[in-house]
mmCIF file of C-alpha atoms in Angstrom:
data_model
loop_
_atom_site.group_PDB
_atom_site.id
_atom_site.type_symbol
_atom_site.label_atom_id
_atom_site.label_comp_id
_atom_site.label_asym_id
_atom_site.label_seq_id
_atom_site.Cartn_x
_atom_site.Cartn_y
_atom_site.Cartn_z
ATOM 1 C CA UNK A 800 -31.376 73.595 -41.404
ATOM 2 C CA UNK A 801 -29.266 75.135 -43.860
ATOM 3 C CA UNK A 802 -29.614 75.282 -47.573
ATOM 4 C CA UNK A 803 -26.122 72.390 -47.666
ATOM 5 C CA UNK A 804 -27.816 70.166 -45.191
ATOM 6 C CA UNK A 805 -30.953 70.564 -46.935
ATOM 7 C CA UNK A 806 -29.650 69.782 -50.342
ATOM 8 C CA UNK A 807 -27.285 66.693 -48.637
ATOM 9 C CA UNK A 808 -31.065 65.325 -46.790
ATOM 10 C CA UNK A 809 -32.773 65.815 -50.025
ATOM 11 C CA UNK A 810 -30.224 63.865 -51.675
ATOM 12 C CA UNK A 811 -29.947 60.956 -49.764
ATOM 13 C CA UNK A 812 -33.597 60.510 -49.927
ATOM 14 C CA UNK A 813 -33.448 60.830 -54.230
ATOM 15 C CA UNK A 814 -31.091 57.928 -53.722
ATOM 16 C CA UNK A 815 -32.795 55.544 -51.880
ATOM 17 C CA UNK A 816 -35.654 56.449 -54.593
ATOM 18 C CA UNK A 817 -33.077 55.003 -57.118
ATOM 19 C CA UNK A 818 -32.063 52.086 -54.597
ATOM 20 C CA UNK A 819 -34.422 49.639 -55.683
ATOM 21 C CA UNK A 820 -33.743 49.938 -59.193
ATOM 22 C CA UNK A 821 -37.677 50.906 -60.446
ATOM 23 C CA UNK A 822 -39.633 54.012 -60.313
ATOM 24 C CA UNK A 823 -42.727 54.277 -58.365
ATOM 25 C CA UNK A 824 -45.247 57.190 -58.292
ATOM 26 C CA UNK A 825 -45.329 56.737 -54.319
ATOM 27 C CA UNK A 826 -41.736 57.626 -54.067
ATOM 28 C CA UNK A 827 -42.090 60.719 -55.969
ATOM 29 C CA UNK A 828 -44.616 61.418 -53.821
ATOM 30 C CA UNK A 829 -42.910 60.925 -50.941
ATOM 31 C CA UNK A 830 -39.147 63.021 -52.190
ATOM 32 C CA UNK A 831 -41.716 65.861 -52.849
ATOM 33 C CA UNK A 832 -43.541 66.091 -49.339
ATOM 34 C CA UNK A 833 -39.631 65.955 -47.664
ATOM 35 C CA UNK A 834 -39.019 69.074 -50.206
ATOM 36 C CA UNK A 835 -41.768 70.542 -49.536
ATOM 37 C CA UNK A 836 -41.095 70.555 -46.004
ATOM 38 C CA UNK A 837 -37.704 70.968 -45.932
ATOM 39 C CA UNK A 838 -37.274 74.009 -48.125
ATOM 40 C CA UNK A 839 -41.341 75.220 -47.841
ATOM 41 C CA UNK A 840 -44.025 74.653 -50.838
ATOM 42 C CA UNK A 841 -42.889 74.097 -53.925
ATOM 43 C CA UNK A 842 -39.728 72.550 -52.829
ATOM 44 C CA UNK A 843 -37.210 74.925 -53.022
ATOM 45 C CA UNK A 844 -35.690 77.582 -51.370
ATOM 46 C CA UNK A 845 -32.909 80.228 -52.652
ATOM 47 C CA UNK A 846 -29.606 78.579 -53.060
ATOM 48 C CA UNK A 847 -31.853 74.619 -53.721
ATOM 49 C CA UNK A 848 -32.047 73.803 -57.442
ATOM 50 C CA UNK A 849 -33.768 70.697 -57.438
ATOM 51 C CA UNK A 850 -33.175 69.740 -61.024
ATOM 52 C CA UNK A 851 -29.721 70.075 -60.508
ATOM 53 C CA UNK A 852 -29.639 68.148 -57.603
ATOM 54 C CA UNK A 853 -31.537 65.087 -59.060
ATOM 55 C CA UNK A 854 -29.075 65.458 -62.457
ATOM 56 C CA UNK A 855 -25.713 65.698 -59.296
ATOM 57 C CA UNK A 856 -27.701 61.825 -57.842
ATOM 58 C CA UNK A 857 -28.283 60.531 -61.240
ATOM 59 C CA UNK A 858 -24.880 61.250 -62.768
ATOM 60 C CA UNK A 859 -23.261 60.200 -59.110
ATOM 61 C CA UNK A 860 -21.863 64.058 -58.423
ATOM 62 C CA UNK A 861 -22.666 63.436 -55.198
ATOM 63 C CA UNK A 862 -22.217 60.067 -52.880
ATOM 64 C CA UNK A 863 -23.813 58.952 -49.801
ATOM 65 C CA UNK A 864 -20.460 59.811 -48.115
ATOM 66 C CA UNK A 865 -20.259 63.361 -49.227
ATOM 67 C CA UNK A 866 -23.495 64.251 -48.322
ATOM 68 C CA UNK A 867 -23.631 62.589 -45.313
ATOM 69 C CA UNK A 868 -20.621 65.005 -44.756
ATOM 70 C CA UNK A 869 -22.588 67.872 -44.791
ATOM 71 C CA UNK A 870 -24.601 66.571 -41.905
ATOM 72 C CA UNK A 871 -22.770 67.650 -39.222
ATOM 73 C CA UNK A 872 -25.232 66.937 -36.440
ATOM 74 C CA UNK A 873 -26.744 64.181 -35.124
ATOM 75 C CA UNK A 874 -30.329 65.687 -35.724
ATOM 76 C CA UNK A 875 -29.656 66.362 -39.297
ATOM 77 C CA UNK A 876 -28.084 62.689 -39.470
ATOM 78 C CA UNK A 877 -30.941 60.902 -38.514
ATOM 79 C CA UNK A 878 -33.800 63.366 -39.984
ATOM 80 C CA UNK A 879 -31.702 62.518 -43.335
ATOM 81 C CA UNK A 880 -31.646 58.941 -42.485
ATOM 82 C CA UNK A 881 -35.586 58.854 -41.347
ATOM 83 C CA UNK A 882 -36.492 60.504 -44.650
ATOM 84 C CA UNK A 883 -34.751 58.136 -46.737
ATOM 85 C CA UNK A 884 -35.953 55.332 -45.101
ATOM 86 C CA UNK A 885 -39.456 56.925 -45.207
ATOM 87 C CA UNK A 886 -38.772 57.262 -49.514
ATOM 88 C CA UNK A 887 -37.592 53.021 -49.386
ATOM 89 C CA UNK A 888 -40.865 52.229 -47.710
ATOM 90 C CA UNK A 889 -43.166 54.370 -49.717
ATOM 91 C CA UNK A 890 -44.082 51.987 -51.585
ATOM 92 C CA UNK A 891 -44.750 48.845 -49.237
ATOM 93 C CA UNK A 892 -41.928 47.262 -49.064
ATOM 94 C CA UNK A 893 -38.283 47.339 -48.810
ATOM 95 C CA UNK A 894 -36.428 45.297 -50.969
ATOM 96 C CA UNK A 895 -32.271 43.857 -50.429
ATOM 97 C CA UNK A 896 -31.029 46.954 -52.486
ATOM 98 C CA UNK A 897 -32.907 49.327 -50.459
ATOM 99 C CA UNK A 898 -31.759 47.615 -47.249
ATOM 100 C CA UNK A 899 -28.209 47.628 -48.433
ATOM 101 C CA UNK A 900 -28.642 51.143 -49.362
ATOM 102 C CA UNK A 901 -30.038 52.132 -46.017
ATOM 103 C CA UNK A 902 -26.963 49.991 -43.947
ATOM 104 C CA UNK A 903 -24.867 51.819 -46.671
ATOM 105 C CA UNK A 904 -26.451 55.333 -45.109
ATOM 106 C CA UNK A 905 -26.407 54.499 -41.356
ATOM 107 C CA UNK A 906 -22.607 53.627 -41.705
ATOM 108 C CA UNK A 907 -21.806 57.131 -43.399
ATOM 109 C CA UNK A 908 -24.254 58.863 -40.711
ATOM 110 C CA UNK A 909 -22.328 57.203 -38.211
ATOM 111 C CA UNK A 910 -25.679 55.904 -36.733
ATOM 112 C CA UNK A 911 -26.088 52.753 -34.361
ATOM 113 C CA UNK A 912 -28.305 50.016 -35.639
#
């Protein structure tokens, strides 16, 4: 995976962190095992600012759409889609706002139900 597809995976799963609305210490948790095994330890990897990339989520510099453009394989499309579904149900549940945000994902990952 390159460092594009990375950064549009790693994305995708910071916004289905933000999906719900709250914070939760389990989702955190969760966005830094996917970097951490995405990129290797510590969660980055040359060319992967994650600081920028949560500041490009929070400030909407980057949509589900355009990263899902990045993705341009279907193993990459449903790792990304996997990971952020993993993030949603970190912490026990999903909520409507994470499963709108997850149909939101599938349909820009071109993914069947």
């Amino acid at each position: 995976m390159n460092v594009e597809q990375q950064r549009a995976t790693l994305a995708i799963a910071l916004m289905a962190a933000f999906a719900d609305g709250g914070k939760d210490g389990r989702e955190r948790d969760a966005l830094e095992r996917i970097a951490g095994r995405l990129t290797g330890e510590g969660g980055s990897a040359a060319g992967l600012d994650m600081q920028a990339l949560y500041q490009d989520v929070i400030f909407r510099r980057v949509t589900v759409e355009t990263a899902a453009a990045a993705l341009d394989d279907a193993g990459s499309r449903r790792l990304a889609y996997e990971m952020a579904v993993g993030v949603a149900n970190a912490d026990g549940a999903q909520n409507d706002r994470e499963r709108a945000f997850l149909a939101q994902v599938r349909t820009a990952l071109q993914l069947a139900d």
